[in-house]
Each structure stands twice: as C-alpha cells, then as structure tokens.
mmCIF file of C-alpha atoms and ligand atoms in Angstrom:
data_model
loop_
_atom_site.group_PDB
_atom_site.id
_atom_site.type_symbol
_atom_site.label_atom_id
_atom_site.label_comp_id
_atom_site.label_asym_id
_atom_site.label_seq_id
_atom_site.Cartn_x
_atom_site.Cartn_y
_atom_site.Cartn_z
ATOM 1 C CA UNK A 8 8.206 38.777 11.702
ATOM 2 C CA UNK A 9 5.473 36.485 13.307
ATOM 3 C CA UNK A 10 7.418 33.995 16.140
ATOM 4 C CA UNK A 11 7.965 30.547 14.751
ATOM 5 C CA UNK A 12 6.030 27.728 16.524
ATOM 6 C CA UNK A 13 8.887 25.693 15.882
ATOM 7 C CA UNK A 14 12.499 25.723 14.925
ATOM 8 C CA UNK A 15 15.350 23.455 14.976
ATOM 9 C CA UNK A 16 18.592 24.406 13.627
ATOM 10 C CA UNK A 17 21.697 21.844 13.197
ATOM 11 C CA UNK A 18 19.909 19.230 15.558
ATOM 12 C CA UNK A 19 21.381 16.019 16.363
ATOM 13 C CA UNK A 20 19.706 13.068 18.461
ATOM 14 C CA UNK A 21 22.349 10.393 19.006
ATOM 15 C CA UNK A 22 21.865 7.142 19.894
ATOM 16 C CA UNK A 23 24.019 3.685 20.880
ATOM 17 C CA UNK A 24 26.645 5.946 18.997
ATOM 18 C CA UNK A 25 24.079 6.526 15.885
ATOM 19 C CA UNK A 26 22.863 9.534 14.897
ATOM 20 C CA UNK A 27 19.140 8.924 14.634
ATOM 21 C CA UNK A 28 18.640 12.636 13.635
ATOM 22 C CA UNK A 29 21.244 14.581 11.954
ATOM 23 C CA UNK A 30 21.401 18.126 11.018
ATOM 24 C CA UNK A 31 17.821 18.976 11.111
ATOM 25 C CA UNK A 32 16.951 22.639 10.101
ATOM 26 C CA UNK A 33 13.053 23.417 10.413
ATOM 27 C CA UNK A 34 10.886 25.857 10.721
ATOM 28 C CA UNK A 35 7.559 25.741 11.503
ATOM 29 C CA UNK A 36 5.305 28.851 11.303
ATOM 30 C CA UNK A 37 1.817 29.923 12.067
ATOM 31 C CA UNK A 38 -0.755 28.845 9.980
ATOM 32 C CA UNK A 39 1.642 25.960 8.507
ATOM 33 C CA UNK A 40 0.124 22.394 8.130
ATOM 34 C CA UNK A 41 3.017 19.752 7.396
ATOM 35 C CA UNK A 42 3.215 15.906 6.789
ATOM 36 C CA UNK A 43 5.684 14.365 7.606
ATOM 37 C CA UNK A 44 7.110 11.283 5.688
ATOM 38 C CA UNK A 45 10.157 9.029 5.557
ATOM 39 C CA UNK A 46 10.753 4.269 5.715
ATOM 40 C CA UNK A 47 10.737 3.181 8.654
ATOM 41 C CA UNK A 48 12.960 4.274 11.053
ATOM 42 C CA UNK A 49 13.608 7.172 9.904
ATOM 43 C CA UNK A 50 13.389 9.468 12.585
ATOM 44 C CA UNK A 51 9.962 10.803 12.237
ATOM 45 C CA UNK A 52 8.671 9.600 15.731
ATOM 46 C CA UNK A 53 11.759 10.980 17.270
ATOM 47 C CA UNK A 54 11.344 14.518 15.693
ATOM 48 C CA UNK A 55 7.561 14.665 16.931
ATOM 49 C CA UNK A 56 8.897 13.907 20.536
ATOM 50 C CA UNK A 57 11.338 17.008 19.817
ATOM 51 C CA UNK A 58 8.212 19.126 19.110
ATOM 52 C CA UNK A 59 6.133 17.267 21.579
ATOM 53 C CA UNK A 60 9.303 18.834 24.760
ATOM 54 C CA UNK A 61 9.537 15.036 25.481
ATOM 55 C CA UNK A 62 13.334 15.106 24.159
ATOM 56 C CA UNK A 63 15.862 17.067 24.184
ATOM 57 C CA UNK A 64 18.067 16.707 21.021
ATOM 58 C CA UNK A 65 21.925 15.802 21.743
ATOM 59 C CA UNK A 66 23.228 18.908 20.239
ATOM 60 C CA UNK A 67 21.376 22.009 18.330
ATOM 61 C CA UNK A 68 18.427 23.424 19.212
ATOM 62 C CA UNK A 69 15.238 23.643 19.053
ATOM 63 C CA UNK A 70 12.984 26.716 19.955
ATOM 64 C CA UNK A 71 9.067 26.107 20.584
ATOM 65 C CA UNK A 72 7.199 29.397 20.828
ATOM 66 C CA UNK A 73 10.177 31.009 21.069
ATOM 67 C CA UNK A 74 10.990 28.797 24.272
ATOM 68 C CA UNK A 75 14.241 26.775 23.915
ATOM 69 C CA UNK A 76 13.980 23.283 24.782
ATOM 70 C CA UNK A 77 16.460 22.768 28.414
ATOM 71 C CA UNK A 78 15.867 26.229 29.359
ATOM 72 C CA UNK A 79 12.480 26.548 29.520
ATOM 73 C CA UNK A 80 9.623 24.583 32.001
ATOM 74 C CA UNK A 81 9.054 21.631 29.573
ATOM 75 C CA UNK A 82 5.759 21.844 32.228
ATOM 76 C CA UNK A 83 4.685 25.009 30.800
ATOM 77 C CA UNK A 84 5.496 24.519 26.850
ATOM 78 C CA UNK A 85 2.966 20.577 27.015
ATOM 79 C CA UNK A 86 -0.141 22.567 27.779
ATOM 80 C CA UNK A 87 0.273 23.832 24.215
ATOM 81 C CA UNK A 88 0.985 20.885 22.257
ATOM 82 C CA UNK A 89 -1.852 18.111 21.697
ATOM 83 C CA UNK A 90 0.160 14.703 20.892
ATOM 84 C CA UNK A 91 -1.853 12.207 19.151
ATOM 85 C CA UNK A 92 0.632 9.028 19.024
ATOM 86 C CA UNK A 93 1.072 4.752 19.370
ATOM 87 C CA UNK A 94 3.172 5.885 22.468
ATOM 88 C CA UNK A 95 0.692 7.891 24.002
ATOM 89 C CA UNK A 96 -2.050 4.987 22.987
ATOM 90 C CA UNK A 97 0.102 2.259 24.985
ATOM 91 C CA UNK A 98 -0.314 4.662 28.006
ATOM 92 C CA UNK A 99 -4.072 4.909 28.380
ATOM 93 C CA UNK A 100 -5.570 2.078 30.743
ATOM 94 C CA UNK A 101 -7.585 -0.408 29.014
ATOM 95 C CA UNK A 102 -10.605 0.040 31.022
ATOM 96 C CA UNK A 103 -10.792 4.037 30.964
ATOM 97 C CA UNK A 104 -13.888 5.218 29.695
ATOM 98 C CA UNK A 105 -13.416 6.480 26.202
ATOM 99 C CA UNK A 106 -15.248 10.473 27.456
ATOM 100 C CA UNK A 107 -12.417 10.528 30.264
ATOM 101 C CA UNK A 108 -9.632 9.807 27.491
ATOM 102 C CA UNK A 109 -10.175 13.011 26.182
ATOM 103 C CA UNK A 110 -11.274 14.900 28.942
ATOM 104 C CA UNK A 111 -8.270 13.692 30.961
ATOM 105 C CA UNK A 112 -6.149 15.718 28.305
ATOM 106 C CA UNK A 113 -7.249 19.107 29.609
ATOM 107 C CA UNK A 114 -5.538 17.795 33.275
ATOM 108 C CA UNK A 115 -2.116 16.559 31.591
ATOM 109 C CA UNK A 116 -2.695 13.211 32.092
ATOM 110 C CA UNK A 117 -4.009 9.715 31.117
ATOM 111 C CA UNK A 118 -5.522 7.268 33.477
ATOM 112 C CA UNK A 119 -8.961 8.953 35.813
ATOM 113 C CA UNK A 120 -8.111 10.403 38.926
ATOM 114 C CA UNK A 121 -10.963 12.279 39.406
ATOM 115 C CA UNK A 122 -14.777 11.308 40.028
ATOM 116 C CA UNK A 123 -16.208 14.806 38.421
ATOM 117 C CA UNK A 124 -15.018 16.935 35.723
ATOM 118 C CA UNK A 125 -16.114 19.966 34.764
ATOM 119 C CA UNK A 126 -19.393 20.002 32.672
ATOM 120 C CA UNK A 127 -18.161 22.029 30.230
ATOM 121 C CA UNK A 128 -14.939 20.056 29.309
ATOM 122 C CA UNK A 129 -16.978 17.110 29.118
ATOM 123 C CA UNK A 130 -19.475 18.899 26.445
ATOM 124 C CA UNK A 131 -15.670 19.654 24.580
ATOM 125 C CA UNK A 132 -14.771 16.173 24.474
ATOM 126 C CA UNK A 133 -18.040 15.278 23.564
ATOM 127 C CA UNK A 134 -17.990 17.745 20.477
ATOM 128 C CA UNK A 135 -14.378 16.505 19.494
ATOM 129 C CA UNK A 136 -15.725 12.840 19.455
ATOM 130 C CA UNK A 137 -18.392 13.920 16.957
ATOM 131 C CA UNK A 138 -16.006 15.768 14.737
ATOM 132 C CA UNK A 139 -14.090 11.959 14.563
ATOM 133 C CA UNK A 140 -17.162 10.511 13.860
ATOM 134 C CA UNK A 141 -16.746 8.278 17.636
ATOM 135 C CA UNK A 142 -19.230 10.273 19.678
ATOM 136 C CA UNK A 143 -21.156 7.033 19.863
ATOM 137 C CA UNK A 144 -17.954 5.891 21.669
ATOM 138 C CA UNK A 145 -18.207 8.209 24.478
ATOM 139 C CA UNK A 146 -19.327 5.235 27.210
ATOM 140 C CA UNK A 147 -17.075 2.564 25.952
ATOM 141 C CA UNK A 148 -13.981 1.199 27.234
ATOM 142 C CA UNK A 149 -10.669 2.307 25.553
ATOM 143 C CA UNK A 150 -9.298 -1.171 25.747
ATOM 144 C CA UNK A 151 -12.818 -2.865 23.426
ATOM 145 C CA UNK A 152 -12.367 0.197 20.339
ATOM 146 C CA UNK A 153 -10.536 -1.374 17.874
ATOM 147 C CA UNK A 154 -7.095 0.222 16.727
ATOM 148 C CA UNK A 155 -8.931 2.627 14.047
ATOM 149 C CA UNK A 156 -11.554 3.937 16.888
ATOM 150 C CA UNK A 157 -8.921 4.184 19.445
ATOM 151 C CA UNK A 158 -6.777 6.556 16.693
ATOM 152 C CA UNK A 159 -9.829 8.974 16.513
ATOM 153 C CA UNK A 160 -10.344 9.492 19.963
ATOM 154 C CA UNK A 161 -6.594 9.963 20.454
ATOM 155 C CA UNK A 162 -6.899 12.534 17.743
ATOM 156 C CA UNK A 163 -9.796 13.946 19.672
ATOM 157 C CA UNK A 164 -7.821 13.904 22.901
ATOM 158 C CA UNK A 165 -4.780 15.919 21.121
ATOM 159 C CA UNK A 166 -7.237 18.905 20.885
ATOM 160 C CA UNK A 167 -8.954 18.946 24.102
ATOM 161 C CA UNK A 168 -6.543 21.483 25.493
ATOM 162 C CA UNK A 169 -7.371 23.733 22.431
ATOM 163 C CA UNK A 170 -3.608 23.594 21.493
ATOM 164 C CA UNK A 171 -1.107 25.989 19.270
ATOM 165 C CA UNK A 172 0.441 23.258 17.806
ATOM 166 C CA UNK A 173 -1.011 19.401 17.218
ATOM 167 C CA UNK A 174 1.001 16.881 16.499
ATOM 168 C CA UNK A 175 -0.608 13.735 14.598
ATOM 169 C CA UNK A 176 1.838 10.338 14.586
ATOM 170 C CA UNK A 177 0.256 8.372 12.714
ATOM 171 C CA UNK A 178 -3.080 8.761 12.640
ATOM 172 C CA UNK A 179 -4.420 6.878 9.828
ATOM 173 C CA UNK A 180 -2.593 3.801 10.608
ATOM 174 C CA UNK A 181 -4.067 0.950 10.666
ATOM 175 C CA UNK A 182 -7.532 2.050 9.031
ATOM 176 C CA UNK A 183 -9.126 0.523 6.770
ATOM 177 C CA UNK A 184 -10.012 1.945 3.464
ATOM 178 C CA UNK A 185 -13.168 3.953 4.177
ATOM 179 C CA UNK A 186 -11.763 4.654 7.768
ATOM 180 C CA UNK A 187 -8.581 6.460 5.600
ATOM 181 C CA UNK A 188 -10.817 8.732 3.942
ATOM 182 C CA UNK A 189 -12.826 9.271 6.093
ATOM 183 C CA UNK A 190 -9.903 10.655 8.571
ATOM 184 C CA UNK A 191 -8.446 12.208 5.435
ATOM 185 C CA UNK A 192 -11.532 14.468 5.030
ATOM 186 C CA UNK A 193 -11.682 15.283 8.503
ATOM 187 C CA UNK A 194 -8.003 16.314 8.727
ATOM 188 C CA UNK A 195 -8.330 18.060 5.225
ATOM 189 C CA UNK A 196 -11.493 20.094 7.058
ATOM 190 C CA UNK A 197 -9.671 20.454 10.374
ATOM 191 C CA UNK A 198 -6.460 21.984 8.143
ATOM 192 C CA UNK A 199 -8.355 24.511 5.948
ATOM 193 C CA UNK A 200 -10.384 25.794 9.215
ATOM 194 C CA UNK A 201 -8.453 29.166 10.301
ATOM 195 C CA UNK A 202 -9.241 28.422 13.714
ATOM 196 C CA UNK A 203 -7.126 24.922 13.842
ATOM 197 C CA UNK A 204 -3.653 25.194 15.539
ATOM 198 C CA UNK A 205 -0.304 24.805 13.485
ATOM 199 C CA UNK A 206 -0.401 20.994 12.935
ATOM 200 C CA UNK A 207 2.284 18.826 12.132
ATOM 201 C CA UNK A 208 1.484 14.827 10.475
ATOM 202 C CA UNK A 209 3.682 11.759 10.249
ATOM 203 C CA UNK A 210 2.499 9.264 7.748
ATOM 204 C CA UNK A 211 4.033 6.948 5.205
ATOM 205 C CA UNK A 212 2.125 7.230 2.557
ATOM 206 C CA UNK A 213 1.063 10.048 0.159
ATOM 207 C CA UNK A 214 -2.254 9.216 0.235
ATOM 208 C CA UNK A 215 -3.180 10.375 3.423
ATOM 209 C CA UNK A 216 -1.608 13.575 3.379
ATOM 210 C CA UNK A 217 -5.340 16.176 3.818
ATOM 211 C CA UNK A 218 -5.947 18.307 1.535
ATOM 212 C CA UNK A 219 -5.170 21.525 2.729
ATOM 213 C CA UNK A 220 -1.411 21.021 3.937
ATOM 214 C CA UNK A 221 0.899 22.976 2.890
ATOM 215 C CA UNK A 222 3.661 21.947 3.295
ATOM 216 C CA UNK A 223 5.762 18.440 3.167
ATOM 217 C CA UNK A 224 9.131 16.961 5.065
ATOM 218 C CA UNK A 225 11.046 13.957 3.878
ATOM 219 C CA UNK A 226 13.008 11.983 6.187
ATOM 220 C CA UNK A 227 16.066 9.155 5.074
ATOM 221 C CA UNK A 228 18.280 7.899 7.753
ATOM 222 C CA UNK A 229 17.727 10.702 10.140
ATOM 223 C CA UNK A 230 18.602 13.260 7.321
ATOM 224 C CA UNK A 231 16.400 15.682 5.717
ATOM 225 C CA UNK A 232 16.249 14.903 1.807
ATOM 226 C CA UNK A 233 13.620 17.380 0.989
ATOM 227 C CA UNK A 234 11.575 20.340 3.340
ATOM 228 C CA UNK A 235 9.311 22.775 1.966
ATOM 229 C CA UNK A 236 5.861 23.813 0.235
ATOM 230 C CA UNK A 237 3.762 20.833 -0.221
ATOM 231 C CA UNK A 238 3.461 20.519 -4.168
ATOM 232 C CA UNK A 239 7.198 21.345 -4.469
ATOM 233 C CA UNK A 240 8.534 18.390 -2.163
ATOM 234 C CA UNK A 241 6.034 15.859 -2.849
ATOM 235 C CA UNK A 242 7.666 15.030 -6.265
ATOM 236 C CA UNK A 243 8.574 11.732 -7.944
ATOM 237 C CA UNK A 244 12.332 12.770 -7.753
ATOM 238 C CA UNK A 245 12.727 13.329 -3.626
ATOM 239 C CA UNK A 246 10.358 10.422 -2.880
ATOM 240 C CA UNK A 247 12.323 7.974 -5.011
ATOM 241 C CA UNK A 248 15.369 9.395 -2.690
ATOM 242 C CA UNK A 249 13.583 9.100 0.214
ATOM 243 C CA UNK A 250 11.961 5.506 -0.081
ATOM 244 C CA UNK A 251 15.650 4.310 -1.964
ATOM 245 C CA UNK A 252 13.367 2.862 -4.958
ATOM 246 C CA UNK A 253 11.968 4.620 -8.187
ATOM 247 C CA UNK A 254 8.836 5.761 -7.688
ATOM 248 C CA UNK A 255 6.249 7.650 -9.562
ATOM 249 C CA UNK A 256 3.876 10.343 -8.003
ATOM 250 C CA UNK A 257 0.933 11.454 -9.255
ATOM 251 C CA UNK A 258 -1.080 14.451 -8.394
ATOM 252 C CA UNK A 259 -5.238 14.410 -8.058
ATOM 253 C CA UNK A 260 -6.672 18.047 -7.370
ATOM 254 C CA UNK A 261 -5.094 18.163 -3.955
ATOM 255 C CA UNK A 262 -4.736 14.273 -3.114
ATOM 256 C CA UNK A 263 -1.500 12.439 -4.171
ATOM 257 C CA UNK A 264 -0.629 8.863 -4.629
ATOM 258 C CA UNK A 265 2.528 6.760 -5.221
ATOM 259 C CA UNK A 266 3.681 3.691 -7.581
ATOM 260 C CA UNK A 267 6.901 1.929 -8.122
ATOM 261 C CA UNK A 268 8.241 1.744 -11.470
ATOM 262 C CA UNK A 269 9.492 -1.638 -12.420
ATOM 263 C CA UNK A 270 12.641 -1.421 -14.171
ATOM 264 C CA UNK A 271 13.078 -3.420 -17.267
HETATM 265 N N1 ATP B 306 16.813 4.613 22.473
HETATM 266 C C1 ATP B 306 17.237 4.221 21.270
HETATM 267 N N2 ATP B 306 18.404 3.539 21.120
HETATM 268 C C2 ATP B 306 18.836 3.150 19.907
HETATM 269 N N3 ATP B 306 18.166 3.419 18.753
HETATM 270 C C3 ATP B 306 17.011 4.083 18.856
HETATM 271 C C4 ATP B 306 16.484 4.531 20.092
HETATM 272 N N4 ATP B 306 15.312 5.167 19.850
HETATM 273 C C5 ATP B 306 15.121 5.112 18.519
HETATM 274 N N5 ATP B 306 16.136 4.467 17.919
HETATM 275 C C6 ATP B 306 16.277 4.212 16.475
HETATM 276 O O1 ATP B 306 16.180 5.444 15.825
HETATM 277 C C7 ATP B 306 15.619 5.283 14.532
HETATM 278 C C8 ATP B 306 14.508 6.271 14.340
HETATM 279 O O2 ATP B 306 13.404 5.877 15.128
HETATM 280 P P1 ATP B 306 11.984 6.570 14.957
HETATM 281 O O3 ATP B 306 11.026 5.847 15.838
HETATM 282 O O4 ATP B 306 12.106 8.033 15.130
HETATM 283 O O5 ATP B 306 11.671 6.257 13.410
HETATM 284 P P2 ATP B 306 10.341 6.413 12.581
HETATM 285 O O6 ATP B 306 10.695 7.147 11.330
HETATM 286 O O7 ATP B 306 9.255 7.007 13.411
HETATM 287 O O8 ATP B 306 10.021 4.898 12.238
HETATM 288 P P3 ATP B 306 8.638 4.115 11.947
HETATM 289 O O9 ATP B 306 8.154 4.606 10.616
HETATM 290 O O10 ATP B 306 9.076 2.692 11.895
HETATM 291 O O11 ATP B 306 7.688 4.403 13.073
HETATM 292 C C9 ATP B 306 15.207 3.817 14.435
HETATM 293 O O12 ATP B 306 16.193 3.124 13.699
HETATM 294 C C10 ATP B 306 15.185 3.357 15.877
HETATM 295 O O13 ATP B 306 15.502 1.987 15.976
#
C-alpha cells in the first residue's frame, strides 16, 4: 500500500487545560484533495499547523511521509509542505516586493536576504503569479495588495517549492464575490491537474470547496463529527451537527451551498 502523506491517530492538542483537538484519526493519501470545515474555533488552524511540522500534538501521533512528528528533522519534512495561511501573511514585511514573496519560499523564509536569486526561480514565481491571476503584482509592495491579492500570492508562494503536500488556510477569505470564484476555479483546476500535490483546504463555507475535492472533514469543538469522501460528508445531517443549527445543503454539479432552516 502507497505511504500516507499524512496520518494522525488518537491526537490530542491541549491547551490552558482544554483540549483544543481531541481524538483525531486521519488519513491523508496521495492524490487526496480535502476541505476542511468546522465554527470558529474549532481547531482547523491548529490541525494545519500539525500537518504544516509547526506543532507537535500533546499526545498521539502524527506521521508525515511516513516521518513521525518529534522524531524526525521538522527541518527536513517543511521543504515539502507549501503553507498558505493569515499566520504566515502577518510574517511577510510590508515593504517586500510581491516577486520576492514567492521566490523567498524556495529559501524557507520570508523577509529578502538576498540581492539575486536565481533566474529560473524567479520565472517560477512569475508563472505561479499568473496562474492566481496577480502576475501584474509582481513589482508591488506586499504591504499596498489588498487582503484578496495578498491571499493569491500567498497561495502562489505555498507552491514555489513544488511541494507533496499544500496546505490552503483560508484562502478565499475575505474575497469578494467574483474574487471567490474566481479562486474557486483556480483551485478546482489546480485539484483535477494530476501533477498538483496532495492538498489539504480550511474554509467555512461550502461554497468554496473546488470542484474536484474529494474528500471533506468536519470539525466541532476539536472533535471530528464527520471524515470521509466528499459527497458522503458534505450532507445536511453532519453540517447541521457541525455548525449546532439546522441547516440545509444543496448539491450543484460539483459546487455545494448551505441555508438555515427556520423553524416554525
Ligand atoms: N495557545 C492557546 N491557548 C489557549 N487556547 C488556544 C491556544 N491556541 C488556540 N487556542 C484555542 O483553540 C481553539 C481552536 O483554535 P483554532 O485556531 O485551531 O480554530 P479554528 O477552527 O481555526 O478557528 P477560526 O475558524 O476562528 O479560525 C480556539 O478556541 C482557540 O481559542
């Protein structure tokens, strides 16, 4: 059997005596494309710093590549994981140039600390800039992009390294309407190209999940309410239990969307 990218079994993060995780089983194999949902709060954030090796979980385990996390170079596991995330984005210095954000990602770091790069990394960043539609951003400065621009090149930046496993936190947030589906459709094309890593998406809505995932995780107070194939745990039953209100799903071709029901 093909090695897992990912897999956590009975992990706990614990926090100021909480459990902010609890008893997380997942796997996460080759090929797989998964969104991630859950309120706030949840724990989604904290399980993409698990995947990210930027946390180690209080008890369990969790196996990246076949590497488990605290006995394994965290140092050598990064260089295979592009993090897009609000975390990262409060890291990058206002005034780096947008080009260097991305390029900087094939060096492990944010912030320029070199003069020259290699010509060929910057035709890479280039190219990723173009596929999220900012390559007219290239010469800017992070700090002017507004908060959808500055999502795309961080999405950019997460695949600079050519990574086997992406991890998106995030990434629609704070777009607009057109700037949704317009990341939608490039997600949905990144996800149904073979050549794109395993990828793994935190949102909180339905609608942005790509076409092309395949599979869905639902997060409620740190717990797992429902893991598995996409059409099978996007349903109007484990969201309701997920969000803690009725809710309704409905399915378009391969886009979904979410109402309340009011109650009468
Ligand atoms: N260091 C910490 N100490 C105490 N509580 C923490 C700590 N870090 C995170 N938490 C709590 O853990 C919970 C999960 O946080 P996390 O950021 O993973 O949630 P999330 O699902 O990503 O939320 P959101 O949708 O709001 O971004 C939250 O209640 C948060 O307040």
């Amino acid at each position: 059997m093909a090695l897992a990218a990912a897999s956590l079994n009975d992990v706990v993060v614990r926090r100021s005596g909480r459990a902010i995780l609890d008893s997380v089983d997942l796997t996460i194999s080759e090929g797989d494309r998964w969104a991630v949902l859950g309120p706030n709060g949840a724990g989604k954030s904290t399980l993409m710093r698990l995947l990210a090796a930027r946390l180690h979980p209080t008890s369990g385990t969790v196996d990246l590549f076949g590497e488990r996390l605290g006995r394994t170079d965290i140092f050598e596991l990064r260089p295979l994981i592009g993090l897009a995330s609000q975390e990262l984005a409060e890291t990058v210095p206002v005034e780096e140039k947008v080009l260097d954000v991305v390029v900087t990602a094939g060096y492990g770091i944010v912030g320029r600390w070199r003069e020259q790069y290699d010509e060929m990394d910057l035709d890479r960043a280039r190219v990723l800039l173009d596929a999220f539609g900012v390559a007219d951003k290239a010469d800017r400065m992070f700090g002017t992009l507004s908060t959808g621009e500055r999502k795309r090149v961080l999405s950019a930046r997460a695949l600079m390294t050519d990574p086997e496993l992406l991890l998106l936190d995030e990434p629609a947030a704070g777009l607009d309407l057109g700037g949704r589906e317009e990341l939608v459709r490039t997600l949905s094309q990144l996800a149904k190209d073979p050549a794109t890593p395993v990828t793994v998406l935190v949102t909180h809505h339905v609608e942005e999940i790509p076409p092309g995932y395949t599979h869905a995780l639902l997060l409620r107070h740190g717990s797992v309410v429902a893991a598995g194939p996409i059409g099978e745990t996007i349903t109007s039953q484990n969201l309701t239990r997920t969000f803690g209100l009725p809710l309704v799903v409905d399915r378009h071709g391969e886009r979904f969307s979410a109402r309340s029901v009011t109650l009468s």
